[in-house]
Amino acid sequence: MSATSGPGTSLEGGPLDAVARAAAVDAVGGLPPERRKARFTVKRVLVVTVLVLLTVVFIYPFVWLVSASFKPRGEVFDNKLVPETFTLDNYVQVWQEAPMALWLFNTVLVTVLAAVTVTLSSALVAWGFSYFRFRGRNALFGLVLATMMLPGAVTMIPTFLIWNALGQVGTLTPLWAGNLFGSAFYIFLLRQFFLGLPRDAFEAATIDGANNWQLFWRIALPLTRPAIVVTLLFEFQAAWTDLMRPLIYLRDSSTFTVPRGLKALVDQYGFGGEWHWEIIVTASVITTVPMIVLFFLGQRHFIEGIATTGSKG
């Protein structure tokens, strides 16, 4: 830094120096500040326009679905977002034509059990791979990741034979009990977060007398809350919308989940039946709204978990 200053000069870092640097940037860019500001405004307008268009594309199907649920049968496919004949009869009729309450209860039960079990089991395995040092750890972890390459169709029949031998076909158990053994994708996701935790915190807790379970439950899990929420939301959505396994294992309508129940409604009132599409779209709205509410409740942790996944480890 210069010790002297004269007319038209300023100490480095002073106001005149900042003005001079800003003027130099403008001179290099070849545009006056007004033009640069106008270009920035145009670019921002274009970005906002594209985002609005994409938003409309994504939300239009759901808006159409909600609108169709308030229309009589003859107007369901008129493609008008504002119903000409507004009616609530569809929401009354769908509860009369199908055991929606029972299906929703079965779905909530299966979804909660599936989400909780896969989150805890995957977190335990991920914690073991991230915290403990043992021979063959990387090879074993690679083997776990390799299971992600197996298509679901490859294990579908062996898995069915196992549950059939256990006498669980026709019950809700096969829809969630497999999650007790974790998921390779969630193990990888959670391991990345565990690797980013400061090891000094665990060493200090060990000196204070904490055992391995206390390290996991009281330190590791609370510090990886965003990843835990992401895992819960992912599995909640997957279990809530799962149709394949209910089609394979469920036989009686009293054990149907919502996706399996919607398939039954389509068979009864849709292509294979009486063409009462207003009942089907109404049932679809009822089953979609809980997922939207759940996402809004957990969106802060969800976005934080997704945004920081790549920076861990």
CSV table of C-alpha atoms in Angstrom, one decimal, residues 24-304:
chain,number,residue,atom,x,y,z
A,24,ALA,CA,-12.1,-0.5,-15.5
A,25,VAL,CA,-14.5,-3.5,-15.5
A,26,ASP,CA,-17.0,-1.5,-17.5
A,27,ALA,CA,-14.3,-0.4,-20.0
A,28,VAL,CA,-13.2,-4.0,-20.4
A,29,GLY,CA,-16.7,-5.2,-21.0
A,30,GLY,CA,-17.2,-2.6,-23.6
A,31,LEU,CA,-20.7,-1.6,-22.3
A,32,PRO,CA,-21.9,1.3,-20.3
A,33,PRO,CA,-23.5,0.5,-16.9
A,34,GLU,CA,-27.0,1.2,-18.3
A,35,ARG,CA,-26.5,-1.3,-21.1
A,36,ARG,CA,-25.1,-3.9,-18.8
A,37,LYS,CA,-28.1,-3.5,-16.4
A,38,ALA,CA,-30.5,-3.8,-19.3
A,39,ARG,CA,-28.9,-7.0,-20.5
A,40,PHE,CA,-29.0,-8.4,-17.0
A,41,THR,CA,-32.7,-7.6,-16.8
A,42,VAL,CA,-33.5,-9.3,-20.1
A,43,LYS,CA,-31.6,-12.4,-19.1
A,44,ARG,CA,-33.5,-12.5,-15.8
A,45,VAL,CA,-36.8,-12.1,-17.5
A,46,LEU,CA,-36.0,-15.0,-19.9
A,47,VAL,CA,-35.0,-17.2,-17.0
A,48,VAL,CA,-38.2,-16.4,-15.1
A,49,THR,CA,-40.3,-17.1,-18.2
A,50,VAL,CA,-38.7,-20.5,-18.7
A,51,LEU,CA,-39.2,-21.4,-15.1
A,52,VAL,CA,-42.9,-20.3,-15.2
A,53,LEU,CA,-43.4,-22.4,-18.4
A,54,LEU,CA,-41.8,-25.5,-16.9
A,55,THR,CA,-43.9,-25.0,-13.7
A,56,VAL,CA,-47.1,-24.9,-15.8
A,57,VAL,CA,-46.1,-28.0,-17.6
A,58,PHE,CA,-45.5,-29.9,-14.4
A,59,ILE,CA,-48.6,-28.7,-12.4
A,60,TYR,CA,-51.1,-28.8,-15.3
A,61,PRO,CA,-51.8,-32.6,-15.0
A,62,PHE,CA,-52.6,-32.3,-11.3
A,63,VAL,CA,-54.7,-29.1,-11.9
A,64,TRP,CA,-56.6,-31.0,-14.6
A,65,LEU,CA,-57.1,-33.9,-12.3
A,66,VAL,CA,-58.5,-31.8,-9.5
A,67,SER,CA,-60.8,-30.0,-11.9
A,68,ALA,CA,-62.1,-33.3,-13.4
A,69,SER,CA,-62.9,-34.6,-10.0
A,70,PHE,CA,-65.6,-31.8,-9.6
A,71,LYS,CA,-67.2,-32.6,-12.9
A,72,PRO,CA,-70.1,-34.9,-13.8
A,73,ARG,CA,-69.2,-37.9,-16.0
A,74,GLY,CA,-70.1,-36.3,-19.3
A,75,GLU,CA,-67.7,-33.4,-18.7
A,76,VAL,CA,-64.6,-35.1,-17.4
A,77,PHE,CA,-62.7,-35.0,-20.6
A,78,ASP,CA,-63.8,-31.5,-21.9
A,79,ASN,CA,-60.3,-30.1,-21.0
A,80,LYS,CA,-61.8,-27.1,-19.2
A,81,LEU,CA,-59.9,-26.2,-16.0
A,82,VAL,CA,-63.0,-24.5,-14.6
A,83,PRO,CA,-65.9,-26.9,-14.5
A,84,GLU,CA,-69.2,-25.8,-16.1
A,85,THR,CA,-71.1,-28.0,-13.7
A,86,PHE,CA,-69.5,-28.0,-10.3
A,87,THR,CA,-70.4,-31.0,-8.1
A,88,LEU,CA,-69.2,-32.7,-5.0
A,89,ASP,CA,-71.1,-35.9,-5.6
A,90,ASN,CA,-68.0,-37.6,-6.9
A,91,TYR,CA,-66.3,-37.4,-3.5
A,92,VAL,CA,-69.4,-38.8,-1.8
A,93,GLN,CA,-69.8,-41.6,-4.4
A,94,VAL,CA,-66.2,-42.7,-4.3
A,95,TRP,CA,-66.4,-43.5,-0.6
A,96,GLN,CA,-69.6,-45.5,-1.2
A,97,GLU,CA,-68.3,-47.5,-4.2
A,98,ALA,CA,-64.9,-48.4,-2.7
A,99,PRO,CA,-63.5,-49.0,0.8
A,100,MET,CA,-61.2,-46.0,0.5
A,101,ALA,CA,-60.8,-45.6,4.2
A,102,LEU,CA,-59.5,-49.1,4.6
A,103,TRP,CA,-57.2,-48.8,1.5
A,104,LEU,CA,-55.8,-45.6,2.9
A,105,PHE,CA,-55.2,-47.2,6.3
A,106,ASN,CA,-53.4,-50.1,4.7
A,107,THR,CA,-51.3,-47.8,2.6
A,108,VAL,CA,-50.3,-45.6,5.6
A,109,LEU,CA,-49.4,-48.7,7.6
A,110,VAL,CA,-47.3,-50.2,4.9
A,111,THR,CA,-45.7,-46.8,4.0
A,112,VAL,CA,-44.7,-45.9,7.5
A,113,LEU,CA,-43.3,-49.3,8.3
A,114,ALA,CA,-41.4,-49.4,5.0
A,115,ALA,CA,-40.0,-45.9,5.4
A,116,VAL,CA,-38.9,-46.3,9.0
A,117,THR,CA,-37.4,-49.8,8.7
A,118,VAL,CA,-35.4,-49.0,5.5
A,119,THR,CA,-34.1,-45.8,7.0
A,120,LEU,CA,-32.9,-47.3,10.2
A,121,SER,CA,-31.4,-50.4,8.6
A,122,SER,CA,-29.7,-48.5,5.9
A,123,ALA,CA,-28.4,-45.9,8.3
A,124,LEU,CA,-26.9,-48.7,10.5
A,125,VAL,CA,-25.1,-50.3,7.5
A,126,ALA,CA,-24.0,-46.9,6.2
A,127,TRP,CA,-22.6,-46.0,9.7
A,128,GLY,CA,-20.7,-49.2,9.8
A,129,PHE,CA,-19.1,-48.6,6.4
A,130,SER,CA,-18.2,-45.0,7.3
A,131,TYR,CA,-17.0,-45.2,10.9
A,132,PHE,CA,-15.3,-48.6,11.3
A,133,ARG,CA,-12.0,-49.5,9.7
A,134,PHE,CA,-11.7,-53.2,8.8
A,135,ARG,CA,-10.1,-55.3,6.1
A,136,GLY,CA,-12.1,-55.7,2.9
A,137,ARG,CA,-14.4,-52.8,3.8
A,138,ASN,CA,-14.2,-51.2,0.3
A,139,ALA,CA,-14.7,-54.5,-1.5
A,140,LEU,CA,-17.7,-55.3,0.7
A,141,PHE,CA,-19.2,-51.9,0.1
A,142,GLY,CA,-18.6,-52.3,-3.7
A,143,LEU,CA,-20.5,-55.6,-3.5
A,144,VAL,CA,-23.4,-53.8,-1.8
A,145,LEU,CA,-23.5,-51.2,-4.6
A,146,ALA,CA,-23.3,-54.0,-7.2
A,147,THR,CA,-26.7,-55.2,-6.0
A,148,MET,CA,-28.2,-52.0,-7.5
A,149,MET,CA,-27.3,-53.4,-11.0
A,150,LEU,CA,-29.7,-56.3,-10.5
A,151,PRO,CA,-33.1,-55.6,-12.2
A,152,GLY,CA,-36.1,-56.2,-10.0
A,153,ALA,CA,-37.5,-58.8,-12.3
A,154,VAL,CA,-34.4,-61.0,-11.6
A,155,THR,CA,-35.3,-61.4,-7.9
A,156,MET,CA,-39.1,-61.2,-8.2
A,157,ILE,CA,-39.8,-64.9,-8.4
A,158,PRO,CA,-37.3,-66.1,-5.8
A,159,THR,CA,-38.6,-63.4,-3.4
A,160,PHE,CA,-42.2,-64.6,-4.0
A,161,LEU,CA,-41.2,-68.2,-3.3
A,162,ILE,CA,-39.6,-67.1,0.0
A,163,TRP,CA,-42.7,-65.3,1.1
A,164,ASN,CA,-45.0,-68.1,-0.1
A,165,ALA,CA,-43.0,-70.6,1.9
A,166,LEU,CA,-43.4,-68.4,5.0
A,167,GLY,CA,-47.1,-68.2,4.4
A,168,GLN,CA,-47.2,-64.5,4.0
A,169,VAL,CA,-48.7,-64.2,0.5
A,170,GLY,CA,-52.0,-62.4,0.8
A,171,THR,CA,-50.8,-60.3,3.7
A,172,LEU,CA,-49.2,-56.8,3.9
A,173,THR,CA,-45.9,-58.2,5.3
A,174,PRO,CA,-44.1,-58.7,2.0
A,175,LEU,CA,-44.8,-55.0,1.1
A,176,TRP,CA,-42.5,-53.7,3.8
A,177,ALA,CA,-40.6,-56.4,5.7
A,178,GLY,CA,-37.9,-56.7,3.0
A,179,ASN,CA,-36.8,-53.2,4.0
A,180,LEU,CA,-35.5,-54.6,7.2
A,181,PHE,CA,-32.3,-55.5,5.2
A,182,GLY,CA,-31.7,-52.0,4.0
A,183,SER,CA,-31.3,-50.5,0.5
A,184,ALA,CA,-28.1,-50.1,-1.4
A,185,PHE,CA,-29.1,-46.7,-2.7
A,186,TYR,CA,-29.9,-45.4,0.7
A,187,ILE,CA,-26.8,-47.0,2.2
A,188,PHE,CA,-24.7,-45.1,-0.3
A,189,LEU,CA,-26.6,-41.8,0.3
A,190,LEU,CA,-26.3,-42.0,4.1
A,191,ARG,CA,-22.6,-43.1,4.0
A,192,GLN,CA,-21.7,-40.0,2.1
A,193,PHE,CA,-23.2,-37.9,4.9
A,194,PHE,CA,-21.6,-39.9,7.7
A,195,LEU,CA,-18.2,-39.6,6.0
A,196,GLY,CA,-18.5,-35.8,6.2
A,197,LEU,CA,-19.0,-35.8,10.0
A,198,PRO,CA,-16.0,-34.7,12.1
A,199,ARG,CA,-14.3,-37.7,13.6
A,200,ASP,CA,-13.0,-35.7,16.5
A,201,ALA,CA,-16.6,-35.5,17.9
A,202,PHE,CA,-16.9,-39.3,18.1
A,203,GLU,CA,-13.4,-39.7,19.6
A,204,ALA,CA,-14.3,-37.1,22.3
A,205,ALA,CA,-17.6,-39.0,23.0
A,206,THR,CA,-15.7,-42.3,23.2
A,207,ILE,CA,-13.3,-40.8,25.8
A,208,ASP,CA,-16.4,-39.7,27.8
A,209,GLY,CA,-17.6,-43.3,27.9
A,210,ALA,CA,-20.1,-43.5,24.9
A,211,ASN,CA,-20.4,-46.9,23.3
A,212,ASN,CA,-20.9,-47.5,19.5
A,213,TRP,CA,-24.7,-47.4,19.7
A,214,GLN,CA,-24.7,-44.1,21.5
A,215,LEU,CA,-22.3,-42.6,19.0
A,216,PHE,CA,-24.7,-43.7,16.2
A,217,TRP,CA,-27.9,-42.7,17.9
A,218,ARG,CA,-27.0,-39.6,19.8
A,219,ILE,CA,-24.4,-38.0,17.5
A,220,ALA,CA,-24.4,-39.4,14.0
A,221,LEU,CA,-28.2,-39.5,13.3
A,222,PRO,CA,-28.9,-36.0,14.6
A,223,LEU,CA,-26.1,-34.5,12.5
A,224,THR,CA,-27.4,-36.2,9.4
A,225,ARG,CA,-31.0,-35.2,9.8
A,226,PRO,CA,-31.3,-33.8,6.2
A,227,ALA,CA,-30.2,-37.1,4.8
A,228,ILE,CA,-32.5,-39.0,7.1
A,229,VAL,CA,-35.5,-36.9,5.9
A,230,VAL,CA,-34.5,-37.4,2.3
A,231,THR,CA,-34.4,-41.2,2.8
A,232,LEU,CA,-37.8,-41.1,4.6
A,233,LEU,CA,-39.4,-39.0,1.8
A,234,PHE,CA,-38.0,-41.1,-1.0
A,235,GLU,CA,-39.1,-44.4,0.5
A,236,PHE,CA,-42.5,-42.9,1.6
A,237,GLN,CA,-43.2,-41.9,-2.0
A,238,ALA,CA,-41.9,-45.2,-3.3
A,239,ALA,CA,-44.1,-47.3,-0.9
A,240,TRP,CA,-47.1,-45.0,-1.3
A,241,THR,CA,-47.2,-45.4,-5.1
A,242,ASP,CA,-46.0,-49.0,-5.3
A,243,LEU,CA,-48.3,-51.1,-7.5
A,244,MET,CA,-46.1,-54.1,-8.6
A,245,ARG,CA,-45.8,-55.8,-5.2
A,246,PRO,CA,-49.5,-55.3,-4.2
A,247,LEU,CA,-50.4,-56.9,-7.6
A,248,ILE,CA,-48.2,-59.9,-6.8
A,249,TYR,CA,-49.0,-60.5,-3.1
A,250,LEU,CA,-52.5,-59.1,-2.4
A,251,ARG,CA,-55.6,-61.2,-3.1
A,252,ASP,CA,-58.4,-59.8,-1.1
A,253,SER,CA,-59.8,-56.3,-1.4
A,254,SER,CA,-59.6,-55.9,2.4
A,255,THR,CA,-55.8,-55.9,2.2
A,256,PHE,CA,-55.6,-53.6,-0.9
A,257,THR,CA,-53.4,-50.6,-0.7
A,258,VAL,CA,-54.4,-47.4,-2.6
A,259,PRO,CA,-52.5,-48.2,-5.8
A,260,ARG,CA,-53.9,-51.7,-5.9
A,261,GLY,CA,-57.4,-50.3,-5.1
A,262,LEU,CA,-57.1,-47.8,-8.0
A,263,LYS,CA,-56.2,-50.6,-10.3
A,264,ALA,CA,-59.4,-52.4,-9.2
A,265,LEU,CA,-61.4,-49.2,-9.8
A,266,VAL,CA,-59.9,-48.9,-13.3
A,267,ASP,CA,-60.9,-52.5,-14.0
A,268,GLN,CA,-64.4,-51.9,-12.7
A,269,TYR,CA,-65.2,-48.4,-13.8
A,270,GLY,CA,-62.6,-47.6,-16.5
A,271,PHE,CA,-61.5,-49.5,-19.6
A,272,GLY,CA,-62.9,-52.8,-18.5
A,273,GLY,CA,-66.1,-51.6,-17.0
A,274,GLU,CA,-68.7,-48.9,-16.8
A,275,TRP,CA,-66.6,-45.9,-17.9
A,276,HIS,CA,-67.2,-43.9,-14.7
A,277,TRP,CA,-64.0,-42.0,-15.0
A,278,GLU,CA,-65.2,-39.3,-12.5
A,279,ILE,CA,-64.8,-41.9,-9.7
A,280,ILE,CA,-61.3,-42.8,-10.8
A,281,VAL,CA,-60.0,-39.3,-11.0
A,282,THR,CA,-61.6,-38.4,-7.7
A,283,ALA,CA,-59.9,-41.4,-6.0
A,284,SER,CA,-56.6,-40.3,-7.6
A,285,VAL,CA,-56.9,-36.8,-6.1
A,286,ILE,CA,-57.6,-38.3,-2.7
A,287,THR,CA,-54.5,-40.4,-2.9
A,288,THR,CA,-52.2,-37.7,-4.3
A,289,VAL,CA,-52.9,-34.9,-1.9
A,290,PRO,CA,-51.2,-36.6,1.1
A,291,MET,CA,-47.9,-36.8,-0.8
A,292,ILE,CA,-48.1,-33.1,-1.7
A,293,VAL,CA,-48.7,-32.2,1.9
A,294,LEU,CA,-45.8,-34.4,3.0
A,295,PHE,CA,-43.4,-32.8,0.6
A,296,PHE,CA,-44.3,-29.3,1.7
A,297,LEU,CA,-43.9,-30.3,5.4
A,298,GLY,CA,-40.4,-31.7,4.7
A,299,GLN,CA,-39.3,-29.6,1.8
A,300,ARG,CA,-36.7,-27.6,3.7
A,301,HIS,CA,-34.9,-30.7,4.9
A,302,PHE,CA,-35.4,-32.4,1.5
A,303,ILE,CA,-33.8,-29.6,-0.5
A,304,GLU,CA,-31.0,-29.2,2.1
